[in-house]
Short mmCIF file of C-alpha atoms in Angstrom, two decimals:
data_model
loop_
_atom_site.label_atom_id
_atom_site.label_comp_id
_atom_site.label_asym_id
_atom_site.label_seq_id
_atom_site.Cartn_x
_atom_site.Cartn_y
_atom_site.Cartn_z
CA MET A 25 21.86 -40.30 18.47
CA ALA A 26 22.59 -42.92 16.20
CA LEU A 27 21.43 -41.01 12.95
CA THR A 28 24.67 -38.65 11.86
CA THR A 29 24.84 -36.91 8.66
CA GLU A 30 27.32 -34.74 7.31
CA GLN A 31 24.62 -32.16 6.17
CA PRO A 32 21.52 -31.43 7.12
CA LEU A 33 18.88 -33.58 4.89
CA THR A 34 16.79 -31.28 2.97
CA ILE A 35 13.82 -33.03 1.00
CA ASP A 36 11.66 -31.05 -1.39
CA LYS A 37 8.15 -30.70 -0.31
CA PRO A 38 5.84 -33.07 -1.76
CA ARG A 39 4.23 -31.61 -4.82
CA SER A 40 6.72 -28.98 -5.26
CA SER A 41 8.08 -27.71 -8.47
CA GLY A 42 11.31 -25.59 -9.75
CA ARG A 43 9.40 -23.88 -11.94
CA PRO A 44 8.55 -20.20 -11.80
CA ALA A 45 4.62 -19.36 -10.87
CA ALA A 46 2.79 -18.99 -13.95
CA ARG A 47 2.52 -15.41 -15.13
CA ARG A 48 -1.19 -15.14 -16.00
CA SER A 49 -0.37 -13.56 -18.93
CA ASN A 50 -2.41 -13.91 -22.05
CA PHE A 51 0.41 -12.87 -24.62
CA GLU A 52 1.02 -16.74 -25.82
CA LEU A 53 -2.64 -17.20 -26.43
CA TYR A 54 -2.66 -13.83 -28.18
CA SER A 55 0.26 -14.69 -30.29
CA TRP A 56 -0.90 -18.23 -31.30
CA LEU A 57 -4.29 -16.46 -32.22
CA PHE A 58 -2.62 -13.78 -34.21
CA MET A 59 -0.78 -16.70 -36.24
CA ARG A 60 -3.89 -18.41 -37.23
CA LEU A 61 -5.98 -15.12 -38.22
CA SER A 62 -3.24 -13.30 -40.04
CA GLY A 63 -2.51 -16.53 -41.81
CA LEU A 64 -5.96 -16.66 -43.06
CA LEU A 65 -5.94 -13.22 -43.93
CA LEU A 66 -2.37 -13.33 -45.77
CA VAL A 67 -3.69 -16.21 -47.83
CA VAL A 68 -6.09 -13.65 -49.57
CA LEU A 69 -3.58 -10.77 -49.46
CA VAL A 70 -0.59 -12.36 -51.01
CA LEU A 71 -2.49 -14.40 -53.33
CA GLY A 72 -4.15 -11.44 -54.65
CA HIS A 73 -0.93 -9.74 -54.81
CA LEU A 74 0.64 -12.30 -57.03
CA LEU A 75 -2.28 -12.59 -59.16
CA ILE A 76 -2.42 -8.61 -59.94
CA MET A 77 1.60 -8.73 -60.36
CA ASN A 78 2.38 -11.92 -62.22
CA ILE A 79 -0.73 -13.32 -63.70
CA LEU A 80 -3.29 -10.86 -64.94
CA ASP A 81 -3.13 -8.69 -68.45
CA ASP A 82 1.17 -8.80 -69.33
CA GLY A 83 1.97 -9.90 -65.79
CA VAL A 84 5.43 -8.91 -64.58
CA HIS A 85 6.14 -7.41 -67.77
CA ARG A 86 3.76 -4.49 -67.49
CA ILE A 87 5.52 -3.33 -64.19
CA ASN A 88 7.65 -0.23 -63.98
CA PHE A 89 7.50 2.69 -61.90
CA GLY A 90 4.36 4.09 -63.68
CA PHE A 91 2.69 0.92 -62.76
CA VAL A 92 3.43 1.04 -58.93
CA ALA A 93 2.71 4.72 -58.85
CA GLY A 94 -0.97 4.10 -60.51
CA ARG A 95 -1.77 1.47 -58.23
CA TRP A 96 -0.59 3.48 -54.95
CA ALA A 97 -2.41 6.51 -56.04
CA SER A 98 -5.65 4.70 -54.68
CA PRO A 99 -5.97 4.40 -51.05
CA PHE A 100 -7.62 0.69 -51.43
CA TRP A 101 -4.24 -0.65 -52.69
CA GLN A 102 -2.12 1.30 -50.39
CA LEU A 103 -4.28 -0.09 -47.55
CA TRP A 104 -3.85 -3.71 -49.28
CA ASP A 105 -0.10 -3.24 -49.23
CA LEU A 106 0.10 -1.92 -45.77
CA ALA A 107 -1.98 -4.63 -44.68
CA MET A 108 0.23 -6.98 -46.29
CA LEU A 109 3.48 -5.60 -44.83
CA TRP A 110 2.32 -5.66 -41.31
CA LEU A 111 0.64 -8.86 -41.26
CA ALA A 112 3.32 -10.70 -43.26
CA GLU A 113 6.04 -8.86 -41.02
CA ILE A 114 4.64 -9.60 -37.61
CA HIS A 115 3.69 -13.27 -38.63
CA GLY A 116 7.02 -14.10 -39.85
CA THR A 117 8.60 -12.32 -36.94
CA ASN A 118 6.11 -14.18 -34.57
CA GLY A 119 7.47 -17.42 -36.13
CA LEU A 120 10.98 -16.75 -35.63
CA ARG A 121 10.43 -15.96 -31.92
CA THR A 122 9.06 -19.62 -31.43
CA VAL A 123 12.02 -20.90 -33.57
CA ILE A 124 14.45 -18.98 -31.24
CA ASN A 125 12.34 -19.67 -28.08
CA ASP A 126 12.48 -23.47 -29.06
CA TYR A 127 16.26 -23.84 -30.41
CA ALA A 128 18.39 -21.09 -28.71
CA ARG A 129 20.36 -23.06 -25.68
CA LYS A 130 21.21 -20.14 -23.57
CA ASP A 131 19.23 -17.52 -22.01
CA ALA A 132 21.32 -14.85 -23.03
CA THR A 133 21.54 -15.93 -26.83
CA ARG A 134 17.65 -16.15 -26.53
CA PHE A 135 17.73 -12.84 -25.55
CA TRP A 136 20.00 -11.31 -28.07
CA LEU A 137 18.60 -13.15 -31.00
CA LYS A 138 15.16 -12.03 -30.40
CA MET A 139 16.27 -8.33 -29.94
CA LEU A 140 17.89 -8.56 -32.98
CA LEU A 141 14.78 -9.93 -34.68
CA TYR A 142 12.59 -7.26 -33.09
CA THR A 143 14.84 -4.51 -34.18
CA SER A 144 14.89 -5.70 -38.05
CA MET A 145 11.17 -5.88 -37.64
CA VAL A 146 10.56 -2.69 -36.42
CA LEU A 147 12.90 -1.07 -38.88
CA ILE A 148 11.01 -3.26 -41.70
CA LEU A 149 7.78 -2.01 -40.69
CA ALA A 150 8.86 1.77 -40.35
CA VAL A 151 10.56 2.12 -43.70
CA GLY A 152 7.69 0.32 -45.51
CA THR A 153 4.92 2.13 -43.75
CA PHE A 154 7.00 5.20 -44.68
CA VAL A 155 7.23 4.49 -48.26
CA ILE A 156 3.60 3.70 -48.94
CA PHE A 157 2.53 6.97 -47.20
CA THR A 158 5.15 9.21 -48.49
CA PHE A 159 5.07 7.96 -52.09
CA ASP A 160 5.69 10.58 -54.75
CA PRO A 161 4.84 9.73 -58.19
CA ASN A 162 6.54 12.96 -59.36
CA ILE A 163 9.96 12.24 -57.68
CA GLY A 164 11.46 12.24 -60.96
CA ASP A 165 10.58 15.97 -62.00
CA MET B 6 35.45 -54.15 -18.20
CA THR B 7 35.42 -57.42 -19.85
CA ALA B 8 34.10 -60.61 -18.46
CA SER B 9 37.15 -62.82 -19.22
CA THR B 10 39.05 -61.99 -16.09
CA THR B 11 36.22 -63.20 -13.55
CA SER B 12 35.21 -66.73 -12.22
CA PRO B 13 35.19 -69.66 -14.52
CA THR B 14 31.35 -69.82 -15.39
CA ASP B 15 31.89 -66.63 -17.08
CA GLN B 16 34.30 -68.73 -19.65
CA THR B 17 30.70 -69.93 -21.15
CA THR B 18 28.55 -66.65 -21.02
CA SER B 19 28.96 -63.39 -19.69
CA GLY B 20 25.01 -63.18 -19.17
CA SER B 21 23.17 -63.00 -16.10
CA ARG B 22 21.57 -66.58 -16.12
CA GLY B 23 24.10 -69.15 -17.00
CA THR B 24 24.00 -70.86 -20.48
CA THR B 25 22.54 -70.10 -23.55
CA PRO B 26 19.21 -72.22 -23.57
CA PRO B 27 17.92 -74.28 -26.38
CA VAL B 28 16.63 -72.69 -29.75
CA PRO B 29 12.86 -73.09 -29.67
CA GLU B 30 11.39 -74.69 -32.81
CA GLY B 31 10.43 -72.14 -35.41
CA ALA B 32 12.38 -69.53 -34.07
CA VAL B 33 14.38 -66.95 -36.50
CA ALA B 34 17.96 -65.48 -35.63
CA VAL B 35 17.23 -61.69 -35.93
CA THR B 36 20.02 -58.93 -35.36
CA VAL B 37 19.20 -56.85 -32.06
CA LYS B 38 21.18 -53.53 -32.77
CA ILE B 39 21.20 -51.74 -29.28
CA ARG B 40 22.36 -48.27 -28.43
CA ARG B 41 24.90 -48.81 -25.75
CA PHE B 42 26.43 -46.52 -23.07
CA ASN B 43 28.03 -46.74 -20.02
CA PRO B 44 28.89 -43.29 -18.63
CA GLU B 45 31.93 -44.75 -16.53
CA VAL B 46 33.57 -46.26 -19.61
CA ASP B 47 32.18 -44.98 -22.94
CA PRO B 48 33.10 -41.38 -24.14
CA GLU B 49 30.11 -41.68 -26.49
CA PRO B 50 27.41 -43.94 -26.73
CA TYR B 51 27.86 -46.61 -29.73
CA TRP B 52 25.64 -49.02 -31.56
CA GLN B 53 26.16 -52.94 -30.16
CA SER B 54 24.21 -55.98 -32.40
CA PHE B 55 23.36 -59.12 -30.99
CA GLU B 56 22.42 -62.21 -32.76
CA VAL B 57 18.98 -63.65 -31.17
CA PRO B 58 16.75 -66.12 -31.81
CA ALA B 59 13.23 -64.76 -32.29
CA LEU B 60 9.40 -66.62 -32.34
CA PRO B 61 6.72 -64.79 -34.06
CA THR B 62 5.12 -64.53 -30.65
CA ASP B 63 8.09 -62.87 -28.85
CA ARG B 64 8.10 -59.43 -27.77
CA VAL B 65 11.18 -57.05 -28.21
CA LEU B 66 11.61 -57.01 -24.20
CA ASN B 67 11.75 -61.19 -24.39
CA LEU B 68 14.97 -60.40 -27.06
CA LEU B 69 16.37 -57.86 -24.73
CA HIS B 70 15.94 -60.33 -21.68
CA TYR B 71 17.84 -62.84 -23.79
CA VAL B 72 20.58 -60.47 -24.32
CA LYS B 73 20.88 -59.56 -20.70
CA TRP B 74 20.58 -63.12 -19.52
CA TYR B 75 22.81 -65.07 -21.87
CA LEU B 76 25.01 -62.70 -23.85
CA ASP B 77 25.62 -59.57 -22.04
CA GLY B 78 24.41 -59.16 -18.21
CA THR B 79 25.73 -55.36 -18.60
CA LEU B 80 22.67 -54.57 -20.60
CA THR B 81 20.44 -52.03 -18.65
CA PHE B 82 17.00 -51.11 -19.25
CA ARG B 83 13.78 -50.94 -17.30
CA ARG B 84 11.13 -53.06 -17.27
CA SER B 85 8.41 -54.34 -14.42
CA CYS B 86 5.19 -55.91 -14.99
CA ALA B 87 6.05 -56.16 -18.49
CA HIS B 88 2.59 -56.24 -19.67
CA GLY B 89 2.21 -52.87 -20.78
CA ILE B 90 0.53 -51.26 -17.58
CA CYS B 91 3.47 -50.45 -15.53
CA GLY B 92 5.16 -48.03 -18.24
CA SER B 93 8.51 -48.72 -17.50
CA ASP B 94 10.13 -50.12 -20.79
CA ALA B 95 9.35 -46.98 -23.16
CA MET B 96 12.17 -47.11 -25.76
CA LYS B 97 12.83 -45.96 -29.67
CA ILE B 98 12.16 -49.43 -31.31
CA ASN B 99 13.17 -49.09 -35.10
CA GLY B 100 12.70 -45.14 -34.65
CA VAL B 101 9.70 -44.90 -33.05
CA ASN B 102 8.62 -44.51 -29.39
CA ARG B 103 7.10 -48.07 -27.96
CA LEU B 104 6.78 -50.17 -25.06
CA ALA B 105 9.25 -53.26 -25.53
CA CYS B 106 6.38 -55.52 -23.68
CA LYS B 107 3.77 -54.45 -26.37
CA VAL B 108 5.84 -55.05 -29.55
CA LEU B 109 5.48 -58.66 -31.35
CA MET B 110 8.18 -59.54 -33.33
CA LYS B 111 5.74 -60.93 -35.90
CA ASP B 112 5.43 -57.35 -36.82
CA LEU B 113 9.02 -56.82 -37.12
CA PHE B 114 10.07 -59.64 -39.08
CA ALA B 115 11.60 -58.56 -42.79
CA GLY B 116 9.58 -60.38 -45.61
CA ASP B 117 11.30 -62.26 -48.50
CA GLY B 118 13.48 -64.01 -46.21
CA LYS B 119 15.54 -60.91 -45.26
CA GLN B 120 17.81 -60.81 -42.19
CA THR B 121 15.61 -58.76 -39.41
CA THR B 122 17.40 -56.14 -37.71
CA VAL B 123 15.64 -54.38 -34.55
CA THR B 124 17.26 -51.43 -33.59
CA ILE B 125 16.65 -50.07 -29.78
CA GLU B 126 17.41 -46.84 -28.61
CA PRO B 127 16.87 -44.74 -25.09
CA ILE B 128 13.90 -42.39 -25.44
CA LYS B 129 14.71 -39.25 -26.60
CA GLY B 130 15.01 -35.92 -24.97
CA LEU B 131 15.87 -37.20 -21.51
CA PRO B 132 19.39 -37.40 -19.96
CA VAL B 133 20.77 -41.00 -20.54
CA HIS B 134 21.85 -42.89 -17.51
CA LYS B 135 23.24 -46.03 -19.30
CA ASP B 136 22.17 -48.09 -22.07
CA LEU B 137 18.24 -47.45 -22.42
CA LEU B 138 18.06 -46.26 -19.11
CA VAL B 139 17.07 -42.31 -18.86
CA ASP B 140 16.80 -40.10 -16.19
CA MET B 141 13.10 -39.46 -15.93
CA GLU B 142 12.96 -36.78 -13.53
CA PRO B 143 12.57 -34.11 -15.77
CA PHE B 144 9.55 -35.65 -17.14
CA PHE B 145 8.11 -36.20 -13.46
CA GLU B 146 8.94 -32.78 -12.58
CA ALA B 147 6.49 -31.24 -15.50
CA PHE B 148 4.24 -33.67 -14.39
CA ARG B 149 3.78 -32.77 -10.76
CA ALA B 150 4.22 -28.84 -12.27
CA VAL B 151 0.54 -29.02 -13.40
CA LYS B 152 -1.11 -30.40 -10.06
CA PRO B 153 -2.10 -33.93 -11.26
CA TYR B 154 -4.32 -34.35 -8.22
CA LEU B 155 -7.93 -33.55 -7.20
CA ILE B 156 -8.34 -29.84 -5.94
CA ALA B 157 -11.67 -28.87 -4.02
CA TYR B 158 -12.59 -26.58 -1.70
CA GLY B 159 -15.31 -25.88 1.14
CA ASN B 160 -16.23 -28.24 3.42
CA GLU B 161 -15.80 -32.19 2.31
CA PRO B 162 -18.80 -33.95 1.42
CA THR B 163 -20.26 -36.44 3.79
CA ARG B 164 -20.36 -39.37 0.68
CA GLU B 165 -18.70 -40.02 -2.31
CA ARG B 166 -18.03 -37.07 -4.95
CA LEU B 167 -20.81 -38.16 -7.20
CA GLN B 168 -20.65 -37.83 -10.99
CA SER B 169 -23.03 -38.32 -13.96
CA GLN B 170 -21.43 -40.94 -16.67
CA ALA B 171 -21.40 -38.04 -19.14
CA ASP B 172 -19.27 -35.98 -16.93
CA ARG B 173 -17.05 -39.35 -16.53
CA ALA B 174 -16.80 -39.93 -20.02
CA ARG B 175 -15.72 -36.18 -20.61
CA PHE B 176 -11.95 -37.24 -19.35
CA ASP B 177 -12.03 -40.75 -19.69
CA ASP B 178 -9.42 -40.98 -22.50
CA THR B 179 -6.93 -39.12 -20.48
CA THR B 180 -7.32 -41.25 -17.51
CA LYS B 181 -5.46 -44.14 -19.34
CA CYS B 182 -2.03 -42.48 -19.09
CA ILE B 183 0.70 -44.67 -17.51
CA LEU B 184 3.40 -41.89 -17.42
CA CYS B 185 5.50 -44.18 -19.68
CA ALA B 186 7.17 -41.07 -21.42
CA CYS B 187 6.39 -42.22 -24.98
CA CYS B 188 4.46 -39.34 -25.74
CA THR B 189 6.67 -36.41 -24.34
CA THR B 190 9.71 -37.92 -25.88
CA SER B 191 8.16 -38.12 -29.29
CA CYS B 192 7.58 -34.42 -29.15
CA PRO B 193 9.87 -32.32 -31.47
CA VAL B 194 9.43 -29.32 -29.01
CA TYR B 195 10.39 -31.30 -26.28
CA TRP B 196 13.66 -32.50 -27.60
CA THR B 197 14.83 -28.99 -28.28
CA GLU B 198 13.26 -27.22 -25.07
CA GLY B 199 12.81 -29.26 -22.26
CA SER B 200 11.35 -26.80 -20.31
CA TYR B 201 8.02 -27.56 -22.23
CA PHE B 202 5.69 -29.44 -20.22
CA GLY B 203 5.32 -31.91 -22.71
CA PRO B 204 2.06 -34.00 -23.80
CA ALA B 205 2.07 -36.15 -20.95
CA ALA B 206 1.92 -33.56 -18.53
CA ILE B 207 -0.91 -31.72 -20.44
CA VAL B 208 -2.59 -34.92 -20.72
CA ASN B 209 -2.70 -35.42 -16.97
CA ALA B 210 -3.85 -31.68 -16.34
CA HIS B 211 -6.86 -32.31 -19.00
CA ARG B 212 -7.57 -35.40 -16.63
CA PHE B 213 -8.28 -32.94 -13.89
CA ILE B 214 -9.52 -29.70 -15.72
CA PHE B 215 -12.57 -31.41 -17.17
CA ASP B 216 -13.07 -33.31 -14.23
CA SER B 217 -16.56 -31.94 -12.84
CA ARG B 218 -15.58 -32.80 -9.36
CA ASP B 219 -12.43 -30.58 -9.50
CA GLU B 220 -12.06 -26.97 -8.72
CA GLY B 221 -8.45 -26.26 -9.69
CA ALA B 222 -9.15 -25.60 -13.50
CA GLU B 223 -8.37 -22.43 -13.80
CA GLU B 224 -4.71 -22.79 -11.86
CA ARG B 225 -4.08 -25.67 -14.06
CA LEU B 226 -4.96 -23.52 -17.37
CA ASP B 227 -2.97 -20.76 -16.09
CA ILE B 228 0.03 -22.67 -15.94
CA LEU B 229 -0.58 -24.28 -19.24
CA ASN B 230 -1.25 -20.71 -20.62
CA ASP B 231 2.32 -19.50 -19.88
CA VAL B 232 5.04 -19.86 -22.49
CA ASP B 233 5.95 -23.67 -21.84
CA GLY B 234 2.44 -24.59 -21.79
CA VAL B 235 0.09 -25.56 -24.74
CA TRP B 236 0.73 -23.08 -27.09
CA ARG B 237 4.07 -24.51 -27.69
CA CYS B 238 2.30 -27.35 -29.30
CA ARG B 239 2.92 -27.88 -32.91
CA THR B 240 0.33 -30.28 -33.38
CA THR B 241 2.87 -32.52 -35.19
CA PHE B 242 0.87 -35.48 -33.90
CA ASN B 243 3.90 -37.89 -32.81
CA CYS B 244 2.59 -38.22 -29.20
CA THR B 245 -0.68 -39.39 -30.75
CA ASP B 246 1.41 -42.10 -32.84
CA ALA B 247 3.58 -43.28 -30.07
CA CYS B 248 0.78 -43.58 -27.17
CA PRO B 249 0.80 -47.22 -26.15
CA ARG B 250 -2.65 -46.64 -24.32
CA GLY B 251 -4.08 -44.94 -27.42
CA ILE B 252 -4.61 -41.93 -26.24
CA GLN B 253 -5.76 -39.14 -28.27
CA VAL B 254 -2.88 -37.09 -27.05
CA THR B 255 -2.93 -34.19 -29.57
CA LYS B 256 -6.78 -33.87 -29.52
CA ALA B 257 -6.56 -33.41 -25.52
CA ILE B 258 -4.11 -30.73 -25.93
CA GLN B 259 -6.43 -28.86 -28.63
CA GLU B 260 -9.28 -29.07 -25.97
CA VAL B 261 -7.11 -27.45 -23.50
CA LYS B 262 -6.28 -24.59 -25.96
CA ARG B 263 -10.08 -24.41 -26.77
CA ALA B 264 -10.86 -24.28 -22.96
CA LEU B 265 -8.09 -21.17 -22.88
CA LEU B 266 -9.36 -19.51 -25.75
CA PHE B 267 -13.16 -19.96 -24.90
CA ARG B 268 -13.96 -20.48 -21.25
CA ARG B 269 -12.01 -17.72 -19.72
CA THR B 270 -11.44 -14.20 -21.65
#
């Protein structure tokens, strides 16, 4: 035997790849699609919100407890604010998720940053939704 | 690693091809500023400048040859065909990814008689071995992972796999890829996350996904549908700007996204 090697020769099979197999999940597709659709809706919702709050009539100067109470007496504005809250919060969370995916160097860092992000999202969504549905205009009485 | 301790010929030059040739008529002295790194000596990469005579018809590759042959033989870079086909000499020239053999000096000269400086760096996002030489393996790993070869099932036909001109035209643009890595190493997503397949791998997947003779489109679309696939693309168009073959890289990526969105549910 002319050929001697200290360790057995190991050569990867041609066309082999160190990557895990694709997960056959459409999650990334739906999150990409959600960003586009929610973005379009938010343009209308947020610009409408800014117009009502800051420009029409007296703008910010007429905003007080009574003004908010008056708007939230109508289910339409409740729904408007609820949609804005959910879409903006999930849109922002998904954006930050991609940023974390890109920039976190270690898997553990990535995992915990995302856990922090999702916790904050759930808290804000829960508190915001709770306020919109349980708002009591007679709270001072 | 100084040249002064070696043979007498090194007293006149430390290049690899002997003495400096005569400066041709019409040549202008330009500064070539190169990002140098020798892992055996240097703790960090550093900039080194050379004065090189350049003709308007010279390519940046000629200037690198001049440095290597007549000024500093330790300068390390890849080049093979030197005519924009092999894709070996991708580097960052004046801040953008280009093939050194395709950039003409007449396009780089500073106007008004000012001193011209050409900065040359290795392409970004791949580990630097030495000077302008990078480890291309992560790039080729992503290329292999999208199965860039014909996949066909069933019995082999007894003659060629025929295809209409329109079917061939469908993926014509992406057949032009020479795997130089200009696009992938211009991608900000690839810089920060090397597990992203990158534009070049997606271009080569596109070449087979839209080939009417190929039957592996579903496999490749599944691969590119995952977290490291096409949805990571932020459409910055750096890849399209960088491609020395003029491939509409971002468009190809968008076409794969569209195939994922509408062809399958």
